[in-house]
Short mmCIF file of N, CA and C and ligand atoms in Angstrom, two decimals:
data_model
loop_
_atom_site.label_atom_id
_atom_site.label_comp_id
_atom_site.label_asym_id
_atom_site.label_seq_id
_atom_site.Cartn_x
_atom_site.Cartn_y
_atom_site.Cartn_z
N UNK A 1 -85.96 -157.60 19.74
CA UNK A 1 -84.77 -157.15 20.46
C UNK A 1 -83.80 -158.30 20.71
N UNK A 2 -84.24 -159.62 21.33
CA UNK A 2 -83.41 -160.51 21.37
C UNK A 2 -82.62 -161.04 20.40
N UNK A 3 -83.02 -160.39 18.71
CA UNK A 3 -82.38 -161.03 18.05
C UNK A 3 -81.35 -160.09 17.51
N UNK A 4 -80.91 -158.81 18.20
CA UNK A 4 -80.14 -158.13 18.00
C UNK A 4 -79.15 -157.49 18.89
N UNK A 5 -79.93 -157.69 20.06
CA UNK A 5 -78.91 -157.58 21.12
C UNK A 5 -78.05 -158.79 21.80
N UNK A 6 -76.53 -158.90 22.09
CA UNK A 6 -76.46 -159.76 22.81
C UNK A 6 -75.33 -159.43 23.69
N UNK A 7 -75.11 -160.42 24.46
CA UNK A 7 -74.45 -160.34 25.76
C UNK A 7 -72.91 -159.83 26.06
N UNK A 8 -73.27 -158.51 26.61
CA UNK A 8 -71.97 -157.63 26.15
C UNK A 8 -72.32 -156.28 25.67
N UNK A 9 -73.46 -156.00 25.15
CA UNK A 9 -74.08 -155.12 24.27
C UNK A 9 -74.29 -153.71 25.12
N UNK A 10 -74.03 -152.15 24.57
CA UNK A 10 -75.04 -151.48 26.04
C UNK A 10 -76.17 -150.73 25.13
N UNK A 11 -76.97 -150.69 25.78
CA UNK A 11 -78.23 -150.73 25.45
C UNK A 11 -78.99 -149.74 25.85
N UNK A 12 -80.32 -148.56 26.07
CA UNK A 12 -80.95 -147.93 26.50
C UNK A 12 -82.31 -147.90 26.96
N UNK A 13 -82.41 -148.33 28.20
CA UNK A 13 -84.06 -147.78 28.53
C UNK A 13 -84.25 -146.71 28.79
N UNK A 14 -85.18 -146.00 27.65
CA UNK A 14 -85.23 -144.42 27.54
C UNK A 14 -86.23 -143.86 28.36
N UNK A 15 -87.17 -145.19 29.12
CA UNK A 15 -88.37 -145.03 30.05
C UNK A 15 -88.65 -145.99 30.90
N UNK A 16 -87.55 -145.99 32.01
CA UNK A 16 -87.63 -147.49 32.68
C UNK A 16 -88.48 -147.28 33.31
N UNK A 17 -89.93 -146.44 33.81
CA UNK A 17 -91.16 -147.27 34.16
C UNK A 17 -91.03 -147.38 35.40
N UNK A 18 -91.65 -149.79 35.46
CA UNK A 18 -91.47 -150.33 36.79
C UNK A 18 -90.43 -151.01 36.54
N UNK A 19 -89.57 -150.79 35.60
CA UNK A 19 -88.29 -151.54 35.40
C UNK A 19 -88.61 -152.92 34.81
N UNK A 20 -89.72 -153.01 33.55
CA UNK A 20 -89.90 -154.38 32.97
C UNK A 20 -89.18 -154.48 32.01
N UNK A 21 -88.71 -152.95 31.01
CA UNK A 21 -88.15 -153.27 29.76
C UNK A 21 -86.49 -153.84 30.22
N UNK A 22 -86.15 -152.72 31.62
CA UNK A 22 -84.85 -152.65 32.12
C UNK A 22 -84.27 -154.01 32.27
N UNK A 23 -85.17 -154.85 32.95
CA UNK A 23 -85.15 -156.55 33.48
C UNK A 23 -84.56 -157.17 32.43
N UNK A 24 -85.88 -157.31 31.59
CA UNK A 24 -85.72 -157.61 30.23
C UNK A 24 -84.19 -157.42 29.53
N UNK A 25 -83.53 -156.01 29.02
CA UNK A 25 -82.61 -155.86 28.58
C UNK A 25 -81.21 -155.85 29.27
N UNK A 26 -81.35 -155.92 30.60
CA UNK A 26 -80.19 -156.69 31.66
C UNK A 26 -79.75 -158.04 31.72
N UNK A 27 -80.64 -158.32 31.28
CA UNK A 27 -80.62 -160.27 31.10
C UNK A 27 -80.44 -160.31 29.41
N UNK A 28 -80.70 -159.72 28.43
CA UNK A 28 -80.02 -159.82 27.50
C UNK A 28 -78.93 -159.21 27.10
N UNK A 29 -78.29 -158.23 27.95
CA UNK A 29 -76.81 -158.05 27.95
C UNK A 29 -76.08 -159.02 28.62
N UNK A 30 -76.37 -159.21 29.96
CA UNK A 30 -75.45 -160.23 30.27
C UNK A 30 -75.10 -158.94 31.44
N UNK A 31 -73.93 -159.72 32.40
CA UNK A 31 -72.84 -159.23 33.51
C UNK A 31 -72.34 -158.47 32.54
N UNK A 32 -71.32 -158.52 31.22
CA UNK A 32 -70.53 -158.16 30.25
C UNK A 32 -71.05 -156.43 30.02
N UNK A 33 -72.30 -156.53 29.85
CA UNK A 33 -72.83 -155.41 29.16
C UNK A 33 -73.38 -154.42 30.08
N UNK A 34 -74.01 -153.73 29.29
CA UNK A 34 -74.80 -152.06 30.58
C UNK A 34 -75.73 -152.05 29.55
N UNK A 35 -76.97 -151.53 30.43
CA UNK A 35 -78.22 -150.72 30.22
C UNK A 35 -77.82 -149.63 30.71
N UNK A 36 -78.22 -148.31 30.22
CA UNK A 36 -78.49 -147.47 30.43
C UNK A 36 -79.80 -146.71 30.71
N UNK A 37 -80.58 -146.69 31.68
CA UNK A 37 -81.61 -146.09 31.97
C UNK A 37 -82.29 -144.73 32.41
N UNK A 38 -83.36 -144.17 32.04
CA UNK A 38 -83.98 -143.00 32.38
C UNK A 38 -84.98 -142.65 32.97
N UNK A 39 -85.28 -142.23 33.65
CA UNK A 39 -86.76 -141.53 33.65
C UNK A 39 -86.63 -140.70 35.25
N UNK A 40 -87.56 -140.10 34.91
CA UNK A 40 -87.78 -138.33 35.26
C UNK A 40 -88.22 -138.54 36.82
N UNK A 41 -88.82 -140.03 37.11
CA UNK A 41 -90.13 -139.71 38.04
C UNK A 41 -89.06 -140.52 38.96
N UNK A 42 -88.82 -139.99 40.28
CA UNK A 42 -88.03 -141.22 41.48
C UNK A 42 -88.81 -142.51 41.77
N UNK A 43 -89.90 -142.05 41.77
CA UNK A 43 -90.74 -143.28 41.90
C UNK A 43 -90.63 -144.37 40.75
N UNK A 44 -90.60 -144.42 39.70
CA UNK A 44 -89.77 -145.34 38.23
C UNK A 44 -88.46 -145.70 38.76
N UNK A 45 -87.20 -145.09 39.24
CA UNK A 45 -86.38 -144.99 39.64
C UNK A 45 -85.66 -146.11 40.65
N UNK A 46 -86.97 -145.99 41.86
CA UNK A 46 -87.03 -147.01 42.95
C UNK A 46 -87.72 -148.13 42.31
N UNK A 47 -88.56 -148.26 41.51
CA UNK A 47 -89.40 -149.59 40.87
C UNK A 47 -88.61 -150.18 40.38
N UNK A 48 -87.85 -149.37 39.56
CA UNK A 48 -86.73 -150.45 38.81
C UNK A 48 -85.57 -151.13 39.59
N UNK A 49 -85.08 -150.28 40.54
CA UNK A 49 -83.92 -150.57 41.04
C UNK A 49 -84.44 -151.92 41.91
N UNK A 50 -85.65 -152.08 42.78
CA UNK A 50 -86.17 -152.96 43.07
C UNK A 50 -86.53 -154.11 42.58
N UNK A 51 -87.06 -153.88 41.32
CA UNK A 51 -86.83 -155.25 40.03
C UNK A 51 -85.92 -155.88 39.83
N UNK A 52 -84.56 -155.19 40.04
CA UNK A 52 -83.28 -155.57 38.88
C UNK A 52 -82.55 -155.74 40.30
N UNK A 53 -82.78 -155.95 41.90
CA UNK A 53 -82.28 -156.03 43.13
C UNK A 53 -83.06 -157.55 43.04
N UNK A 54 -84.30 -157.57 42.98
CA UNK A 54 -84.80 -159.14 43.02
C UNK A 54 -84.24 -160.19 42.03
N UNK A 55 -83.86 -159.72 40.90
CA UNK A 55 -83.28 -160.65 40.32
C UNK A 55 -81.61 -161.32 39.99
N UNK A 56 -80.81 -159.86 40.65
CA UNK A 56 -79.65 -159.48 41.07
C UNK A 56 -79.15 -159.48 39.76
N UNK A 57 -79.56 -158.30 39.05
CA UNK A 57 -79.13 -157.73 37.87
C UNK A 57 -78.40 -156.38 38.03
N UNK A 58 -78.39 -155.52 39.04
CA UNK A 58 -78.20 -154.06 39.29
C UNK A 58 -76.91 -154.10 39.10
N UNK A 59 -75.61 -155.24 38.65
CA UNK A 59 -74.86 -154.47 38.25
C UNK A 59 -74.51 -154.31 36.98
N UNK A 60 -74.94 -154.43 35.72
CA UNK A 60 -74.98 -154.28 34.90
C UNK A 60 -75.96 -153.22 34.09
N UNK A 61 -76.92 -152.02 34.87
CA UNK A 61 -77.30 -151.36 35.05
C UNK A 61 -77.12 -150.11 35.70
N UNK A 62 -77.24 -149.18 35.08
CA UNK A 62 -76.91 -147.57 35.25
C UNK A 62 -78.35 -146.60 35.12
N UNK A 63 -78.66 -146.40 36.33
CA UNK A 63 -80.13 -145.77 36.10
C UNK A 63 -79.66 -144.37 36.73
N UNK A 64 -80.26 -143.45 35.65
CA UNK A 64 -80.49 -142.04 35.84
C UNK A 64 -81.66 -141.71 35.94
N UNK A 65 -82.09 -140.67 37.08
CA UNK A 65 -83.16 -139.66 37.47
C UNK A 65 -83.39 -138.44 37.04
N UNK A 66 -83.08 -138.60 34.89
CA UNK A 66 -83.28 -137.43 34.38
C UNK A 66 -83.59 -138.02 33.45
N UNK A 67 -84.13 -137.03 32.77
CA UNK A 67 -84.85 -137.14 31.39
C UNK A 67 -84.40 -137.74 30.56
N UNK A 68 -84.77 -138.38 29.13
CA UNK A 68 -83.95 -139.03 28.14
C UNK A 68 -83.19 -137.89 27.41
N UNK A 69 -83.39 -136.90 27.57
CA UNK A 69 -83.15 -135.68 26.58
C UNK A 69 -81.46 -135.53 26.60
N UNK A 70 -81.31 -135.79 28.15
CA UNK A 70 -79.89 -135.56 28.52
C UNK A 70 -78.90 -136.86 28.04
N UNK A 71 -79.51 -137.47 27.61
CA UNK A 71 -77.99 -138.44 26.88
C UNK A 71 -77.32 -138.17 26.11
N UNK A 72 -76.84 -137.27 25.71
CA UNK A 72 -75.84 -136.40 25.13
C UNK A 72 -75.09 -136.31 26.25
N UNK A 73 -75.40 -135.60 27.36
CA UNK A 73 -74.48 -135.39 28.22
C UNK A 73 -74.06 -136.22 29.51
N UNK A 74 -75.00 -137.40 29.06
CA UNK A 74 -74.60 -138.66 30.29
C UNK A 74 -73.60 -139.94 29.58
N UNK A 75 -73.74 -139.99 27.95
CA UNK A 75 -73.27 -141.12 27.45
C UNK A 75 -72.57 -140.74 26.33
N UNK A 76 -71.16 -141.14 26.57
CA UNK A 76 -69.82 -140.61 25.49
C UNK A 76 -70.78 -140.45 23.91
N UNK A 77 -70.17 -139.61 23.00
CA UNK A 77 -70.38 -139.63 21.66
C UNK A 77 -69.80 -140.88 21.04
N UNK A 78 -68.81 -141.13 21.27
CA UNK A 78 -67.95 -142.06 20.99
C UNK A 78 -68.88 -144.22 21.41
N UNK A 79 -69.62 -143.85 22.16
CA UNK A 79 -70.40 -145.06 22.68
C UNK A 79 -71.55 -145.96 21.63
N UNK A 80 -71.00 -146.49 21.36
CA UNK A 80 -71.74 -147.29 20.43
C UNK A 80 -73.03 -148.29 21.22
N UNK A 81 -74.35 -147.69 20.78
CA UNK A 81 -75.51 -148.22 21.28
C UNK A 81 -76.31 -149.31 20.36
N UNK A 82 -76.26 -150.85 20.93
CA UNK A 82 -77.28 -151.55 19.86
C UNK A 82 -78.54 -151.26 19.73
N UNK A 83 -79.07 -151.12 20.82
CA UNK A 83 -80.64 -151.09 21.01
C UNK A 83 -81.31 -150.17 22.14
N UNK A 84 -82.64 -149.51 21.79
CA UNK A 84 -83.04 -148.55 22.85
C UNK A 84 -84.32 -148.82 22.50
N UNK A 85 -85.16 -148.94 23.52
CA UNK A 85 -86.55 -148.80 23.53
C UNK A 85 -86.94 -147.91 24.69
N UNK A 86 -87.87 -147.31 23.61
CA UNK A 86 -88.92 -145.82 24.43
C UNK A 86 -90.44 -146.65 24.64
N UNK A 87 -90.65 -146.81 26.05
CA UNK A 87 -92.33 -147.00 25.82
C UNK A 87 -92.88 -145.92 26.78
N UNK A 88 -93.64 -144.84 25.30
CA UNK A 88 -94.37 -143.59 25.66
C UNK A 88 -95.10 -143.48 27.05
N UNK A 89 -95.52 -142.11 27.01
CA UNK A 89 -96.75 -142.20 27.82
C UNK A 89 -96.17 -141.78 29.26
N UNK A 90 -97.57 -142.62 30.05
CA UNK A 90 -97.39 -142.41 31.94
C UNK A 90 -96.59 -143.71 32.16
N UNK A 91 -96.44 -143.72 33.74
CA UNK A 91 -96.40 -144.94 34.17
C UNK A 91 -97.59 -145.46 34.78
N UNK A 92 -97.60 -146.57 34.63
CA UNK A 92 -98.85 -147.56 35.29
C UNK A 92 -98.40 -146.97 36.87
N UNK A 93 -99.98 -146.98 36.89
CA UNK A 93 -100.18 -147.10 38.62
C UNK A 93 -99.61 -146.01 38.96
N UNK A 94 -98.91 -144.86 38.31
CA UNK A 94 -98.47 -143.88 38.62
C UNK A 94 -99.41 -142.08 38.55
N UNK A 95 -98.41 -141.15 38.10
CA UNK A 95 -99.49 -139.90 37.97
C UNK A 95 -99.51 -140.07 36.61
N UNK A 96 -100.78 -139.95 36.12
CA UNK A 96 -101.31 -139.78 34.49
C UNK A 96 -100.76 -138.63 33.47
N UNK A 97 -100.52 -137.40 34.57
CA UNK A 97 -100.39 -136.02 34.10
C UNK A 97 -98.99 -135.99 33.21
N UNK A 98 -97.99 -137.07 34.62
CA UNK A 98 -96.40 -136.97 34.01
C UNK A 98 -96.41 -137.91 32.88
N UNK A 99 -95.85 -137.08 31.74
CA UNK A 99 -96.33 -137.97 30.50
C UNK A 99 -95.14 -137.67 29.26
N UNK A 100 -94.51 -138.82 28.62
CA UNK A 100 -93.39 -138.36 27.86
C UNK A 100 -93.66 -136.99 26.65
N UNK A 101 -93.41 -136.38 26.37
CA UNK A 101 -93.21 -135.06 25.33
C UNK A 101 -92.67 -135.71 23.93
N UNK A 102 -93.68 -135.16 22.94
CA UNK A 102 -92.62 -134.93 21.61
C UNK A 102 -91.23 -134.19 21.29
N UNK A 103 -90.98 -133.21 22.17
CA UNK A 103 -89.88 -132.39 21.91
C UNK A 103 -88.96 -133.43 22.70
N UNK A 104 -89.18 -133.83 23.48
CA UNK A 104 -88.18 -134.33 24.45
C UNK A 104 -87.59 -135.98 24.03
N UNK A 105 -88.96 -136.32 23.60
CA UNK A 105 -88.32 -137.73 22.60
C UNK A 105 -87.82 -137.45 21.68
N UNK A 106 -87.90 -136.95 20.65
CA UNK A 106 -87.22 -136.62 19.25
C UNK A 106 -85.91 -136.21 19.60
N UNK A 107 -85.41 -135.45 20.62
CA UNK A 107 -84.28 -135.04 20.99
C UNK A 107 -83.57 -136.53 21.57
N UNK A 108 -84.12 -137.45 22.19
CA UNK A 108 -83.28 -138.46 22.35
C UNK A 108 -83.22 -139.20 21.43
N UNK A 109 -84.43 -139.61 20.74
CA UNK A 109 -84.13 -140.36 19.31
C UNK A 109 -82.68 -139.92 18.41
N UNK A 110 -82.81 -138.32 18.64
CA UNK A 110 -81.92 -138.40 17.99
C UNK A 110 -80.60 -138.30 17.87
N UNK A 111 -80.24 -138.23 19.60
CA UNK A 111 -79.29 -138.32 20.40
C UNK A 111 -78.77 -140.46 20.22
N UNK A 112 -80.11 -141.19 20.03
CA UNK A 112 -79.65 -142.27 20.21
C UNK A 112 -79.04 -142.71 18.59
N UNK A 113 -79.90 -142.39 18.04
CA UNK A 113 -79.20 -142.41 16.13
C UNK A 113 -77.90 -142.08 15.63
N UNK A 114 -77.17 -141.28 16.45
CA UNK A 114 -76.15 -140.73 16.08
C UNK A 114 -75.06 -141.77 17.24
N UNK A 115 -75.39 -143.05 17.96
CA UNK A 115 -74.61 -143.47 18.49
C UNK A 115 -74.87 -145.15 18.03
N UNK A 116 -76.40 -145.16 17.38
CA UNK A 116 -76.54 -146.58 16.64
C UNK A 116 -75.61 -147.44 15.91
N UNK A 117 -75.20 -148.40 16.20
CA UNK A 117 -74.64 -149.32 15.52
C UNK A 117 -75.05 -150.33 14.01
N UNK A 118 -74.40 -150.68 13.04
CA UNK A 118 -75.29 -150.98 12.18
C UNK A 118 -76.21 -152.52 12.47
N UNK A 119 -77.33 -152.23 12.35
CA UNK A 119 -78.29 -152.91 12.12
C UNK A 119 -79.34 -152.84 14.04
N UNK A 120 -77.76 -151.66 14.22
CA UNK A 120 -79.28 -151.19 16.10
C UNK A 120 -80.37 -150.72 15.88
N UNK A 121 -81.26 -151.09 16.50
CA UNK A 121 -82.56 -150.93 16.75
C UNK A 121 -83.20 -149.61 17.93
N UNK A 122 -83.75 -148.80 17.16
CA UNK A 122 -84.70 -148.17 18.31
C UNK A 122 -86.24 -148.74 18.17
N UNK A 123 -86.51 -148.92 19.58
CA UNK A 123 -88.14 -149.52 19.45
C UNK A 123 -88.95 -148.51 19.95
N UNK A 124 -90.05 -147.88 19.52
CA UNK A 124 -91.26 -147.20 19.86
C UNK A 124 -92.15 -147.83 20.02
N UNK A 125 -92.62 -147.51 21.62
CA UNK A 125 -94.45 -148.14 22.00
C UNK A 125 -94.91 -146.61 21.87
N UNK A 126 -95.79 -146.35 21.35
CA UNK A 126 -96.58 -145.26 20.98
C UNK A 126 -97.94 -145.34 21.74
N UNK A 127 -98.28 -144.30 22.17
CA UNK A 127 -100.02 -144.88 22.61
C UNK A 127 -100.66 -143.17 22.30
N UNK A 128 -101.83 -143.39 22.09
CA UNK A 128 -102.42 -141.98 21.40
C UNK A 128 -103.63 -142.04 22.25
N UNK A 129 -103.72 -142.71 23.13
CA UNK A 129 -105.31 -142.67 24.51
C UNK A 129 -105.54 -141.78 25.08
N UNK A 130 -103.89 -141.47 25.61
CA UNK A 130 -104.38 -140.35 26.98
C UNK A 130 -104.07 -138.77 26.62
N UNK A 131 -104.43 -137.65 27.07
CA UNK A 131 -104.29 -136.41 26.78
C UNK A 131 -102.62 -136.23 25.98
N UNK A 132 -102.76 -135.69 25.20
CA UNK A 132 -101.15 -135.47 24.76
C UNK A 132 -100.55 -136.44 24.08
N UNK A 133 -101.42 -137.99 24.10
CA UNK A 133 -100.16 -139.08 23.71
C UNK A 133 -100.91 -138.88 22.04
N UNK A 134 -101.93 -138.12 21.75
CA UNK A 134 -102.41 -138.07 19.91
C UNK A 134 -101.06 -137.63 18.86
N UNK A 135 -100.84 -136.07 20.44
CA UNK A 135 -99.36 -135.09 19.60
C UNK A 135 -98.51 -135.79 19.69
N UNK A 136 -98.31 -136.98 20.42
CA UNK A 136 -96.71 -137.53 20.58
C UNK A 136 -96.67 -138.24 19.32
N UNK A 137 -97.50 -139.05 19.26
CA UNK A 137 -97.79 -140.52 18.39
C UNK A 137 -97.62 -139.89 17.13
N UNK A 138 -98.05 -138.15 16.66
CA UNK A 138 -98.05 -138.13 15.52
C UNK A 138 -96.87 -137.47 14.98
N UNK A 139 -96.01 -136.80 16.34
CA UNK A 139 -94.60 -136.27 16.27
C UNK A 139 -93.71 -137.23 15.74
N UNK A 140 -93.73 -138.56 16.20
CA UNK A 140 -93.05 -139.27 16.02
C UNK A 140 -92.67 -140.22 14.80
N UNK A 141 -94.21 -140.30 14.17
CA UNK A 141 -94.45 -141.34 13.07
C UNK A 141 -93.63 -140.44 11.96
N UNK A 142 -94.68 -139.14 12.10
CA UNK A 142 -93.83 -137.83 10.83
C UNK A 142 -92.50 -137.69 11.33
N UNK A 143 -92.01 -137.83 12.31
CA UNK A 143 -90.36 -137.75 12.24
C UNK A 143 -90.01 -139.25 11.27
N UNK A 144 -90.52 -140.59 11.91
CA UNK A 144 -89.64 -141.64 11.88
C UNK A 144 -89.73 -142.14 9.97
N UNK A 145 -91.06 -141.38 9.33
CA UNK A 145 -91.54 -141.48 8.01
C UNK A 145 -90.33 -140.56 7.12
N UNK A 146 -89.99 -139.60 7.51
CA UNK A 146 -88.77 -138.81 6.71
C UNK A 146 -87.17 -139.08 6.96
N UNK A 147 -86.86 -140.62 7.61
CA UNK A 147 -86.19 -140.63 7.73
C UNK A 147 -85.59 -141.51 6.40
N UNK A 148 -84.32 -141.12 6.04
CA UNK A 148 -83.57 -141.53 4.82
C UNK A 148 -83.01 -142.96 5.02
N UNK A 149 -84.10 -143.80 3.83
CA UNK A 149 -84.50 -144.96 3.58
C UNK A 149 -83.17 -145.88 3.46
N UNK A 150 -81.84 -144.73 2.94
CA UNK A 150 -80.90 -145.74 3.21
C UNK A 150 -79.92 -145.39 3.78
N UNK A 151 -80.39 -145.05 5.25
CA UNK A 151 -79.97 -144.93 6.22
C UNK A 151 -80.76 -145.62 6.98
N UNK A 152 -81.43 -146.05 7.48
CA UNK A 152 -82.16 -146.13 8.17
C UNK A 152 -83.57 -147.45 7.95
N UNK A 153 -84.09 -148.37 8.30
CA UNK A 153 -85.26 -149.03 7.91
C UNK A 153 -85.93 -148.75 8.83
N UNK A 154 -87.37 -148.28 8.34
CA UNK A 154 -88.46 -147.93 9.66
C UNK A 154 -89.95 -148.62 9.19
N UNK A 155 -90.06 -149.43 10.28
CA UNK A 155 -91.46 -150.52 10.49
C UNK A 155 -92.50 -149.94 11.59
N UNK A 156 -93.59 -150.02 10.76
CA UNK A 156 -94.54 -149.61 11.57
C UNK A 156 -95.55 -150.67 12.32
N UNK A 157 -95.74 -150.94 12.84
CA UNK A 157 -96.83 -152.26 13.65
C UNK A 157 -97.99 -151.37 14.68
N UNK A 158 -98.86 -151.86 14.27
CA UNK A 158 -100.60 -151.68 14.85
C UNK A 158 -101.48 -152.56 14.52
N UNK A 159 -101.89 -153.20 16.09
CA UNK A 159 -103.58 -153.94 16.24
C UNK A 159 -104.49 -153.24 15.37
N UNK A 160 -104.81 -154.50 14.56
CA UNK A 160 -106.19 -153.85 13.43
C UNK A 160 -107.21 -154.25 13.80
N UNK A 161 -107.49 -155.37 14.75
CA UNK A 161 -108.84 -155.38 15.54
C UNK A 161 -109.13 -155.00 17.02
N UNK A 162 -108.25 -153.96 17.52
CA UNK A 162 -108.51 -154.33 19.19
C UNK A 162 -109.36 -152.22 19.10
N UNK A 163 -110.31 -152.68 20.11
CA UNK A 163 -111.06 -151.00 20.15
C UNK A 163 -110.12 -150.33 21.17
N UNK A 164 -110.78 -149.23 21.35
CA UNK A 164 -109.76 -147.55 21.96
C UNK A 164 -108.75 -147.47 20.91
N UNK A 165 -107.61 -147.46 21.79
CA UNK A 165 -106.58 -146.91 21.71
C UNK A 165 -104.94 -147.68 21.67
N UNK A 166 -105.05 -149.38 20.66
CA UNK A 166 -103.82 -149.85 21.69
C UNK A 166 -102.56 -149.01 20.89
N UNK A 167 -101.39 -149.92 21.17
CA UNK A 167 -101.05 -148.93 21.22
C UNK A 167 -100.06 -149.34 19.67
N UNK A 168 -99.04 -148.51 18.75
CA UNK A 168 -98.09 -148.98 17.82
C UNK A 168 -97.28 -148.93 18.58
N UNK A 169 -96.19 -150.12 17.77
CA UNK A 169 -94.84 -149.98 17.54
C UNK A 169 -94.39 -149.45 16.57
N UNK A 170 -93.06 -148.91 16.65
CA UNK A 170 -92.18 -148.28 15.87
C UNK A 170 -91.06 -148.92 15.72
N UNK A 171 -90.23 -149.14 15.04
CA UNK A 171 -88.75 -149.62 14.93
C UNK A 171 -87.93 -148.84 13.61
N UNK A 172 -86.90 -148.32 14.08
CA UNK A 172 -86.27 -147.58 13.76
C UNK A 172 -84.47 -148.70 13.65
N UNK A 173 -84.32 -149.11 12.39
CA UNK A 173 -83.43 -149.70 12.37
C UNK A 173 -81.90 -149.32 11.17
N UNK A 174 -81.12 -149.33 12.09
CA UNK A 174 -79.56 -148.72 11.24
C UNK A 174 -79.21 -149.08 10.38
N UNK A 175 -78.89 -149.18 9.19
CA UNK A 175 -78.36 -150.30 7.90
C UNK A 175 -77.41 -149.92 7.58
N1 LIG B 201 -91.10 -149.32 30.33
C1 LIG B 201 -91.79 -149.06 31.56
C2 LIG B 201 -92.08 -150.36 32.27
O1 LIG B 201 -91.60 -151.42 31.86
O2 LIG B 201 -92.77 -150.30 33.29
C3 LIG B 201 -93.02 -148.19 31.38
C4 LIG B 201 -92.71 -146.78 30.99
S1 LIG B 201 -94.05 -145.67 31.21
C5 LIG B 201 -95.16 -146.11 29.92
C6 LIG B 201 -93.39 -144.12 30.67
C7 LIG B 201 -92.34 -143.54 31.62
O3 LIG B 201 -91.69 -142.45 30.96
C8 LIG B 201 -92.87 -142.98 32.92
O4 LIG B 201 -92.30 -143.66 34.00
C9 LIG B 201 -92.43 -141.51 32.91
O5 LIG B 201 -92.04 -141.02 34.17
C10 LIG B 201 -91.26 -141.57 31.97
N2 LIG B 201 -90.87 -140.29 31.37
C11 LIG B 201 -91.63 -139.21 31.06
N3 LIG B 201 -90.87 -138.25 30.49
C12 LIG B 201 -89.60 -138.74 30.44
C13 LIG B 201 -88.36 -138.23 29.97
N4 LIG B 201 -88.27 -137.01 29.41
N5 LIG B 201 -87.27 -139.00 30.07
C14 LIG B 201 -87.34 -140.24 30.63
N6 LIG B 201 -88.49 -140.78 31.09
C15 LIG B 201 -89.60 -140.04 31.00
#
């Protein structure tokens, strides 16, 4: 990500969590730039805003308390996005049950593709451990595998020695 985003850039956390990716991509926009953030749960909501308050990043940050699905209707068509990372799943330390959807990612993926810039990046953390994350992980790969090769470059990354379940990356990149 750092070597594609830079300061000025706006950007998407499609699952700000406890607000680590958010941190992260606030400090590589800069004051100049915006994150755009999501997630469903208030409790993610307050974690982040609390992260990005300790480091006094919150103004270059825009956090929403809705789904990723809705960025169509939160962020112009016209808005040119470098970079978005989705990391699947629950939140740590949170409820296990609330858990991202295949229907609901694919709809922002592809809400974020149609605003990608050339050579923006979408990043996928995938995890296939917990109930439901098998269907996500495999929604996603078969989406990100049919996507048109020149349109698009897609890298796959997975631990070949670690046991369970860790987790892939995905990268989904504009050309
Ligand atoms: N990136 C986060 C961090 O740094 O802590 C961790 C994200 S956690 C693995 C996944 C998050 O996705 C949870 O906080 C969950 O509430 C959120 N989530 C689930 N469905 C969502 C949706 N449709 N839109 C946005 N966020 C969603």
């Amino acid at each position: 990500m750092n070597q594609v985003v830079d300061p000025g850039d706006t950007v998407i956390d499609a699952t700000v969590g406890n607000g680590h990716d958010t941190v992260y991509l606030a400090k590589l926009v800069g004051p100049r730039g915006l994150v755009y953030g999501f997630d469903i749960q208030q409790m993610a909501i307050e974690n982040t805003t609390a992260a990005l308050k300790a480091e006094q990043l919150e103004r270059q940050v825009t956090l929403t308390h809705a789904g990723h699905e809705t960025i169509d209707e939160l962020i112009a068509a016209k808005q040119p996005i470098k970079c978005a990372i989705f990391n699947l799943g629950y939140l740590p330390g949170g409820d296990k049950n609330i858990i991202t959807k295949p229907a609901t990612t694919l709809t922002a993926i592809q809400s974020i593709q149609k605003r990608l810039t050339t050579n923006g990046l979408i990043i996928l953390l995938v995890y296939a451990g917990h109930p439901g994350g098998k269907q996500e992980a495999q929604a996603v790969t078969d989406y990100a595998r049919q996507l048109d090769q020149h349109q698009f470059q897609v890298l796959h990354y997975g631990f070949m020695n670690q046991i369970h379940f860790p987790p892939e990356l995905i990268a989904i990149q504009k050309r």
